[in-house]
XYZ file of C-alpha atoms in Angstrom:
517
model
C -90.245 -8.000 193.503
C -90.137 -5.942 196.574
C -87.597 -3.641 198.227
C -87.559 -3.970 202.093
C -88.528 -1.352 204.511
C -88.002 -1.966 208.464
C -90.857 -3.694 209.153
C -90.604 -6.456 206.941
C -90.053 -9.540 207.536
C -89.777 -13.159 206.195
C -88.635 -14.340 202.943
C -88.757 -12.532 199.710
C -90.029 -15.608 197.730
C -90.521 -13.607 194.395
C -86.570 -12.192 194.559
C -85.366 -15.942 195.483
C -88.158 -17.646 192.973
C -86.564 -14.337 189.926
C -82.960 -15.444 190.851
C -83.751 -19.401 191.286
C -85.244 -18.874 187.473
C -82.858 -16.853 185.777
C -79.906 -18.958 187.230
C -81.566 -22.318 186.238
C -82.302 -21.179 182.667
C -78.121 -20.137 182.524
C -77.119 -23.454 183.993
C -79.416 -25.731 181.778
C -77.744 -23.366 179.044
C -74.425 -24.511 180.384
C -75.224 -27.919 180.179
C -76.823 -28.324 176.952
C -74.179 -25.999 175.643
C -70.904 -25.336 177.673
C -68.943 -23.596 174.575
C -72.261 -21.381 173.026
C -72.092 -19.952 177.130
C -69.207 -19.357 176.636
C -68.958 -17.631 173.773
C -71.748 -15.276 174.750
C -70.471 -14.881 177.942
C -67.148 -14.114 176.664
C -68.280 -11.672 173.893
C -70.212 -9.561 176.142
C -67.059 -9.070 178.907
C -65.093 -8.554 175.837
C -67.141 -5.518 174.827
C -67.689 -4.125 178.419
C -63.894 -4.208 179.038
C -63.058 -3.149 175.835
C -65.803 -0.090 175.330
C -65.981 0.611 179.341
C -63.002 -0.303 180.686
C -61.793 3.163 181.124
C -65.110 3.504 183.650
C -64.184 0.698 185.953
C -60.630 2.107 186.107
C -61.472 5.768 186.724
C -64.184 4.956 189.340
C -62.051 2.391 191.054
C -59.240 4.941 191.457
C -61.518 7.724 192.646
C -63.011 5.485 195.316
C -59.615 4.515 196.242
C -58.974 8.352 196.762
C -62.470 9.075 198.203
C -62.203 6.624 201.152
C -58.990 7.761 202.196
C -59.789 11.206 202.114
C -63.035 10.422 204.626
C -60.186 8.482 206.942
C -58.774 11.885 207.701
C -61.616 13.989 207.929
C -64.646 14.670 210.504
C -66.607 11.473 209.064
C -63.854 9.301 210.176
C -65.169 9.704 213.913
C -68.881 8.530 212.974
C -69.090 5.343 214.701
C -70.827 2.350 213.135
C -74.287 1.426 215.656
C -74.173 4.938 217.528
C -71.452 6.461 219.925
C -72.067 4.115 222.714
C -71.393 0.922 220.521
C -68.812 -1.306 221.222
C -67.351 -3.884 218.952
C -68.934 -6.748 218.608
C -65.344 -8.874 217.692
C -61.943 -8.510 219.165
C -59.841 -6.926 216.524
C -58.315 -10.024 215.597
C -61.201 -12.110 215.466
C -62.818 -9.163 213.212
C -59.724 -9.326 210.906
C -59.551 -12.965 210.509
C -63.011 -13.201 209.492
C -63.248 -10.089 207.277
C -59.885 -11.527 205.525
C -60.963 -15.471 204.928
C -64.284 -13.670 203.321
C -62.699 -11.443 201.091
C -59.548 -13.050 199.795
C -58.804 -16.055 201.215
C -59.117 -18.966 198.078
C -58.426 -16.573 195.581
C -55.214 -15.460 197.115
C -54.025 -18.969 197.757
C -54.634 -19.753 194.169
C -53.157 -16.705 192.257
C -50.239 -16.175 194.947
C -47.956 -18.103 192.810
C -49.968 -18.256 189.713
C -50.460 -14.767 188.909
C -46.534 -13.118 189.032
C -45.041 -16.115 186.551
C -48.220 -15.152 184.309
C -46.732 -11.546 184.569
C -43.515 -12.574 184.243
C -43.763 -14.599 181.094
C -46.592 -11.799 179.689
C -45.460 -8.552 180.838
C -47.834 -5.373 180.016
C -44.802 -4.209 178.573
C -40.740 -4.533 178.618
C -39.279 -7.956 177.628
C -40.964 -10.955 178.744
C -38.481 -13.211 181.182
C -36.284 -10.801 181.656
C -34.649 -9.048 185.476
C -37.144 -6.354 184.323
C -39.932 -8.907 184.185
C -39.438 -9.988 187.620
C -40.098 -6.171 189.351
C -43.029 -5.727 186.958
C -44.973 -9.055 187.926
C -44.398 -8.323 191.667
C -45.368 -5.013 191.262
C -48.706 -5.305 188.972
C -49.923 -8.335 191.436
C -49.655 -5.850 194.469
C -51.326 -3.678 192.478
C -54.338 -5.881 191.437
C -54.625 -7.030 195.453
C -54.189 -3.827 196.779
C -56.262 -1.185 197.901
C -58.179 -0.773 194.542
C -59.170 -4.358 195.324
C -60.063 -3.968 198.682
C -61.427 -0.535 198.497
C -64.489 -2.103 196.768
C -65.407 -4.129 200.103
C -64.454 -1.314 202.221
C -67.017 1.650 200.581
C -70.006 -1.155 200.153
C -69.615 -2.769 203.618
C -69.167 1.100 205.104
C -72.339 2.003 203.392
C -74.352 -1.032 204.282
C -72.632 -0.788 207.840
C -74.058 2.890 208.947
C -77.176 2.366 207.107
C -77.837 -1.045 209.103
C -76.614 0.253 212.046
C -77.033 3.869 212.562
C -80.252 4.530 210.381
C -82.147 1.269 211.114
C -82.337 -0.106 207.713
C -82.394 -3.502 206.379
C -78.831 -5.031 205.302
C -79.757 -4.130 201.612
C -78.120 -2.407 198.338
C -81.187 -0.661 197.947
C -81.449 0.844 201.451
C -78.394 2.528 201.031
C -79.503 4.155 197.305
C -83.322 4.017 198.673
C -82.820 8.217 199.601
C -82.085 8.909 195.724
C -84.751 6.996 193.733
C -87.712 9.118 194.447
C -90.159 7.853 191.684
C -88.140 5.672 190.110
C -88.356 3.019 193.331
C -88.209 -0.196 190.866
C -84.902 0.673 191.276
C -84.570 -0.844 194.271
C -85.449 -4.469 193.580
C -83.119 -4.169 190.801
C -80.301 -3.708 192.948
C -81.369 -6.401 195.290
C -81.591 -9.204 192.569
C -77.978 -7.724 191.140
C -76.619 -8.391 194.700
C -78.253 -11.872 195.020
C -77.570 -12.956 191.462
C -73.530 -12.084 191.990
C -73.710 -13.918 195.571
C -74.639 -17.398 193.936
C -72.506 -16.837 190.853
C -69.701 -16.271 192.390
C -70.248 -18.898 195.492
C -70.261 -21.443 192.727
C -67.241 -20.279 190.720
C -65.481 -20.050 193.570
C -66.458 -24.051 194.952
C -65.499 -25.006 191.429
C -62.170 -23.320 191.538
C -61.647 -24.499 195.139
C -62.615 -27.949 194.402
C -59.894 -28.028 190.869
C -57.076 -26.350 192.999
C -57.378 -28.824 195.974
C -57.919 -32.117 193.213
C -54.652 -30.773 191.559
C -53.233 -31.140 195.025
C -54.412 -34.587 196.061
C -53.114 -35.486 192.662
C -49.571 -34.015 193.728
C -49.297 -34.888 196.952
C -50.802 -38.646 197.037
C -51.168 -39.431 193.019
C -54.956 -38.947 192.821
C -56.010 -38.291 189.334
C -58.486 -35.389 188.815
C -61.890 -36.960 187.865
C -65.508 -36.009 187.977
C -65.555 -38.633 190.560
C -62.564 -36.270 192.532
C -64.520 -33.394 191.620
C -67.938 -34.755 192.947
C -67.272 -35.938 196.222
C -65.548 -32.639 197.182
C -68.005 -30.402 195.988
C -70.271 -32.882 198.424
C -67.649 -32.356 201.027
C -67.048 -28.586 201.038
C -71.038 -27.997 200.246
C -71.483 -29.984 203.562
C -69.028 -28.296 205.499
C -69.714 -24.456 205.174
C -73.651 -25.108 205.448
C -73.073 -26.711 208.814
C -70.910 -23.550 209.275
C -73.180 -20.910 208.165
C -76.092 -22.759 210.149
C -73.972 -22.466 213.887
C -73.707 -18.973 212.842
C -70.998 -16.261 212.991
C -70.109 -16.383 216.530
C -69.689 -19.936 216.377
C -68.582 -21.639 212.997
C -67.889 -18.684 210.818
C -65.572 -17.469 214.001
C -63.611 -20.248 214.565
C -63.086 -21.781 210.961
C -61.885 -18.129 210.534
C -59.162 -17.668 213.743
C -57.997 -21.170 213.208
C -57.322 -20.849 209.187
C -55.159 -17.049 210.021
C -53.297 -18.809 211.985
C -52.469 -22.083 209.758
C -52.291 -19.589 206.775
C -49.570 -17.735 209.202
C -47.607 -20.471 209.949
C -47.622 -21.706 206.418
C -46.466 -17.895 205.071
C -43.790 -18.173 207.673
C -42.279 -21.637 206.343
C -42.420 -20.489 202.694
C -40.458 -17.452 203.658
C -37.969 -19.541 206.067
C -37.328 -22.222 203.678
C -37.592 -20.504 200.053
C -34.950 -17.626 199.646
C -35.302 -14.805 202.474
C -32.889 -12.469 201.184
C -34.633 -12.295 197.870
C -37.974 -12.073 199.292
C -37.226 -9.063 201.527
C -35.252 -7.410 198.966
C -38.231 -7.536 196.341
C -41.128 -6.828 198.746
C -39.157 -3.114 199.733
C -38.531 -2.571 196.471
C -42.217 -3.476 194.749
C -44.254 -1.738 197.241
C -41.839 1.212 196.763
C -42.626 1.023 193.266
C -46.217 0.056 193.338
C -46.650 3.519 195.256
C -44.697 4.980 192.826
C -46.682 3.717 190.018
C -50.056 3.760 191.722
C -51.747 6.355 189.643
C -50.556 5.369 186.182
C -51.244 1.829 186.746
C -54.554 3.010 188.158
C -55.703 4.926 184.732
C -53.328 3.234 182.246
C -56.156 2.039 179.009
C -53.551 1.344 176.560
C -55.447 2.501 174.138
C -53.111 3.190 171.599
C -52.816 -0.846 171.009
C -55.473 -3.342 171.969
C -55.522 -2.871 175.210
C -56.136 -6.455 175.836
C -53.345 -7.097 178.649
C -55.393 -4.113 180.714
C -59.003 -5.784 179.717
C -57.298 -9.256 180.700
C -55.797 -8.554 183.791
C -56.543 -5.225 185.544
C -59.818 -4.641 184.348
C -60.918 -8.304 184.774
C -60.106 -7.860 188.401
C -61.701 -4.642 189.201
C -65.049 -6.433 188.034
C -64.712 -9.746 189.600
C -63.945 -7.604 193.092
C -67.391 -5.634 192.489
C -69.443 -8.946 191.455
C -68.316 -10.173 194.760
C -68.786 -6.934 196.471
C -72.451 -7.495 197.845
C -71.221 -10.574 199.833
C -68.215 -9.432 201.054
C -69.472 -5.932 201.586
C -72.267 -7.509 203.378
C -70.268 -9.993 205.234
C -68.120 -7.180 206.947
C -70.546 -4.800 207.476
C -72.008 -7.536 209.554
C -69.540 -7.981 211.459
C -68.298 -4.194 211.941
C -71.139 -3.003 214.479
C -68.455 -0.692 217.154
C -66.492 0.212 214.711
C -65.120 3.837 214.068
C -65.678 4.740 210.138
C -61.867 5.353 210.356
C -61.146 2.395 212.049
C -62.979 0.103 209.682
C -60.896 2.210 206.461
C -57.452 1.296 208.150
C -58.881 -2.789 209.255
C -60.681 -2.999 205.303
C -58.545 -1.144 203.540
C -55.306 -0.315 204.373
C -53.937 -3.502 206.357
C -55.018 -6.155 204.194
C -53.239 -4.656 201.091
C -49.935 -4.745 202.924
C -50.785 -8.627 204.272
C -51.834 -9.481 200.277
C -48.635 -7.866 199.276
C -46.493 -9.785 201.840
C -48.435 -12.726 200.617
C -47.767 -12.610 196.714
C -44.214 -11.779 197.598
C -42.995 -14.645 199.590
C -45.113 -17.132 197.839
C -44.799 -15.484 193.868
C -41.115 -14.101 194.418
C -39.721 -17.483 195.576
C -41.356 -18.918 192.220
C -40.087 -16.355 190.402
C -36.202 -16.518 192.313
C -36.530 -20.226 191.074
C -37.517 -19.465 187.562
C -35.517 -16.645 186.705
C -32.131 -18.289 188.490
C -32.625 -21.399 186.485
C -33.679 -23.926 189.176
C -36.774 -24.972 188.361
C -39.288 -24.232 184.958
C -42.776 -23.676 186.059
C -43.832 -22.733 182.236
C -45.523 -26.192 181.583
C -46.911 -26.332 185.217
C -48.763 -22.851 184.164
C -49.668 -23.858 180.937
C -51.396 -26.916 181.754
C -53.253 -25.274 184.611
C -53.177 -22.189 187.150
C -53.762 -24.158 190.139
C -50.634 -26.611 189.551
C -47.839 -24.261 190.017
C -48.723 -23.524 193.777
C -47.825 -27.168 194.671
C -44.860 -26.727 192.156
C -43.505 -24.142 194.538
C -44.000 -26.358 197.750
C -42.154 -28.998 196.195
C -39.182 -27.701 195.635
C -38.690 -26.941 199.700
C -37.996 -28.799 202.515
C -40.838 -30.871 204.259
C -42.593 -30.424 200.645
C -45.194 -33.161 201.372
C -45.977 -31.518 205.293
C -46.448 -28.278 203.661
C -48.802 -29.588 200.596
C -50.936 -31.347 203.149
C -51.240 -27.965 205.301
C -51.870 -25.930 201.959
C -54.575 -28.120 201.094
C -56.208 -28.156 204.581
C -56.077 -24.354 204.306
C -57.102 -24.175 200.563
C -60.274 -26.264 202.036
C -60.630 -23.913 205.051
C -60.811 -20.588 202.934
C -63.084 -22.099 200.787
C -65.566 -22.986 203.517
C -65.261 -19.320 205.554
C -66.051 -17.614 202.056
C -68.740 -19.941 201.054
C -70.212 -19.862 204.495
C -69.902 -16.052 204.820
C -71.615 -15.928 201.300
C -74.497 -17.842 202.436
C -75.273 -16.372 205.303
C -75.392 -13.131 203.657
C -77.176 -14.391 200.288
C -79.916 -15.528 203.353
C -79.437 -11.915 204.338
C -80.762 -10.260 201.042
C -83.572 -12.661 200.907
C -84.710 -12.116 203.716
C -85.757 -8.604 203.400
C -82.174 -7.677 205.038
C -82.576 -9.593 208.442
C -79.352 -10.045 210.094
C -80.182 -13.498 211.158
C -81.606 -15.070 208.606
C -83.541 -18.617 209.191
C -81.540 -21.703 209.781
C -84.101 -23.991 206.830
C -82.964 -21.100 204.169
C -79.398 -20.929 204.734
C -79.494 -24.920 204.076
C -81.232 -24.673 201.287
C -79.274 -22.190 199.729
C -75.711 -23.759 200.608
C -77.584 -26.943 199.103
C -78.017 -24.636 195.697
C -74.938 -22.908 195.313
C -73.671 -26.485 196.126
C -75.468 -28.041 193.761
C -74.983 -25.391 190.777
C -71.212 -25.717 191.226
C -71.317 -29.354 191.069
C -73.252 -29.378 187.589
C -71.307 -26.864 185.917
C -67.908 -28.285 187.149
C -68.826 -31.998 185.638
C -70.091 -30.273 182.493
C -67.738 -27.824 181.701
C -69.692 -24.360 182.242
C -67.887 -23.224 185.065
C -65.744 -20.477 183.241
C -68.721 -19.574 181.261
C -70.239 -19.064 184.888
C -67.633 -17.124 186.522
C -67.341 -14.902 183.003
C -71.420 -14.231 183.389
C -70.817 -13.473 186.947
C -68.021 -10.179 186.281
C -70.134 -9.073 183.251
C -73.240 -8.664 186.307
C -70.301 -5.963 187.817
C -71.187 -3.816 185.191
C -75.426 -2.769 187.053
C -73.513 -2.921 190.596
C -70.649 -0.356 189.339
C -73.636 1.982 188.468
C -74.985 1.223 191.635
C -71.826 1.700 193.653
C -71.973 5.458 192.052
C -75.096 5.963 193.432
C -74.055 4.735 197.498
C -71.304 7.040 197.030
C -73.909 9.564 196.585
C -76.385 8.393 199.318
C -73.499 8.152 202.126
C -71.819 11.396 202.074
C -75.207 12.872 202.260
C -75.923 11.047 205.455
C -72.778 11.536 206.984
C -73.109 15.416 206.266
C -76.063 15.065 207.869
C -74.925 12.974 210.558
C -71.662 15.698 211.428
C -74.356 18.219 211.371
C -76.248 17.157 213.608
C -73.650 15.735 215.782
C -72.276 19.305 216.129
C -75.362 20.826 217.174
C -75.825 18.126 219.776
C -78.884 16.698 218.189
C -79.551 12.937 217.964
C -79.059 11.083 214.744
C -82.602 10.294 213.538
C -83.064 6.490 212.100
C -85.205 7.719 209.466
C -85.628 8.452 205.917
C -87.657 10.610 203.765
C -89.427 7.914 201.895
C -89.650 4.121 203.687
C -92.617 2.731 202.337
C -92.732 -0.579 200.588
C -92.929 -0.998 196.733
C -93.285 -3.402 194.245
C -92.996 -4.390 190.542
């Protein structure tokens, strides 16, 4: 495998041909045997979170610290592209896009979902209880907040000025290339980690896209879910973001983007109108006042003197299914982010989007919970029976219920399609030696893969074996993520320093030759 330098160009058929292998050996696994997968999948997360947890947690909460720190100080004013650069997106187009990449799907499907699991299964305190409700708004801010989103923010600032301001190829490994030295078969290494979490998580993603907008059809006009349900939107979706990722980000990517903020507005807006405003306002004030309260023991809380299983379950589980997905996301902004002030991008990646994912879980998860603590409606079987079914639950019990499940689906689709297509573009990125327009052919014919894996694993069961394998491959990029933090203070140091004394950044590094294992 080979690490790119500059000058290279093409397709890194040995990193795609590794990846194609490694991920066809795991899927025949998964369809030969779903549950043995499974179980190793399982058993491996179990002892990362259980023996490292405490790593993911303290690193998280560091970076969290780090990158506001740098918002404040000199580094803040470096400009992503050079000081003559100018944004290549309005603002709101560059939020839009950055925002249906990142969260979109997932938010949709754990906005409801994920307070009544906290509510019924509180960390601690009495389970469905007044002090249930504050702790399940609370600990779902928490888990989309800014430890969530300051994983995007420090990969795609890294790959960003590296890209832009030093010349380098979009790639993990120019970003940690100034550390190696010797030891350059580092590099490939944290390509391949980068390209294997891309199509792992594209295709857990399609497969959780595909069961959440089945369970909807099913609500809405009585479709049962089938493999037959299943198949033709997996062929439907697939279809969709490859014709998006092939127009391109100005065109498909941009659009599909703008238009789903604004549905995804207007739908926030009628949940909040016809749910139970009062109650909604009352517990959004009084969970982010908490959640800031709380931030640094729920940050470095182990609970280790039990199991610590609600932690490895929950909190833990998140922080490494946000840096699995960190190479395409971090990618997919830093892609979009040329003009951009380093400070600029912190407050647009960082800051903003935890107050708009708190807002979200509030008005959608606090009317659930206002209906299922007051009495009004029981949501416990929904949950039980699946994770996507209490969404449309919610929606039902408002005016216009059948209006709004037909928008939520549309939208459900939408985010599925700007994430996938975001994700492909940038998975055509990485194997392309880093070229920020990668060829039309390979971005079809890896939309057709990730397509195609999700559809096999979703008709034969392996799809949470999939998505498991795909947050134990967090555990390499964590490591790697150390190293970047590393790598870019040095070259902004460098870059303030030479800013000062009036001398030109320099697009070079100390060691850009190729390599190879």
């Amino acid at each position: 495998m080979e690490s790119a330098s500059p000058e290279k160009k093409g397709i890194n058929k040995i990193m795609l041909l590794v990846v194609s292998v490694i991920i066809g050996a795991m899927v025949l696994w998964g369809i030969i045997s779903p549950e043995g997968l499974d179980v190793a999948m399982q058993a491996a997360l179990n002892a990362i979170t259980t023996n490292l947890g405490w790593l993911f947690l303290i690193v998280i909460f560091l970076f969290v610290i780090a990158m506001i720190i740098i918002m404040f100080t000199k580094w803040g004013n470096i400009r992503l592209g050079g000081d003559d650069e100018k944004p290549e997106f309005s603002t709101m187009a560059w939020f839009a896009m950055l925002f249906a990449a990142a969260m979109g799907i997932g938010l949709v499907f754990w906005g409801v979902s994920e307070p009544l699991c906290h509510y019924f299964t509180p960390p601690f305190g009495e389970a469905a209880s007044d002090g249930a409700v504050g702790v399940a708004l609370r600990y779902s801010f928490f888990h989309w907040g800014l430890s969530a989103w300051v994983v995007y923010a420090f990969v795609g600032m890294c790959l960003a000025y590296f890209a832009f301001n030093l010349k380098r190829p979009f790639l993990v490994s120019s970003v940690i290339e100034p550390l190696v030295g010797k030891h350059r078969w580092l590099l490939p290494v944290a390509d391949f980690t980068a390209i294997f979490a891309i199509f792992l998580g594209v295709a857990t993603s399609l497969g959780l896209g595909v069961m959440q907008v089945a369970e909807g059809l099913n609500s809405v006009f009585g479709f049962p879910a089938s493999k037959l349900v299943y198949s033709i939107l997996v062929i439907v979706f697939t279809g969709c973001f490859i014709i998006s990722a092939v127009t391109g980000i100005k065109r498909g990517i941009y659009y599909l983007s703008n238009t789903n903020l604004i549905l995804a507005g207007l739908l926030l807006v009628a949940v909040f109108v016809l749910g139970n405003p009062r109650f909604v306002m009352n517990a959004l004030v009084t969970g982010l006042g908490e959640t800031i309260q709380n931030f640094i023991p729920m940050s470095t809380w182990t609970n280790y003197m039990n199991d610590g299983a609600w932690v490895g379950g929950w909190t833990i589980f998140y922080w490494a299914w946000w840096i699995a997905w960190a190479p395409f996301v971090g990618g997919f902004i830093a892609r979009i982010s040329r003009g951009r002030t380093v400070r600029e991008f912190i407050l647009g990646v960082l800051i903003v989007p935890s107050l708009i994912c708190a807002t979200w879980m509030c008005v959608w998860g606090g009317n659930a919970l206002y209906l299922q603590h007051s009495g009004i409606f029981n949501f416990k079987p929904m949950l039980d029976a699946s994770t996507a079914s209490p969404m449309f639950g919610l929606l039902q019990n408002l005016p216009g219920s059948t209006i709004l499940c037909i928008l939520a689906i549309f939208i459900i689709a939408i985010f599925f399609i700007t994430s996938a297509d975001s994700a492909t573009f940038v998975n055509a990125m990485y194997c392309s030696y880093g070229d920020e327009e990668p060829k039309t052919w390979l971005r079809v014919v890896l939309g057709c893969l990730e397509g195609g894996l999700a559809l096999i694993l979703l008709v034969s069961g392996g799809l949470g074996a999939l998505q498991t394998a795909s947050i134990v491959g967090a555990l390499p990029f964590l490591i790697f993520m150390v190293a970047m933090f590393f790598s870019i203070t040095r070259a902004f140091n460098k870059h303030v320093r030479q800013a000062e004394n009036n001398v030109s950044v320099q697009p070079t590094l100390t060691n850009t030759n190729n390599q190879s294992t």
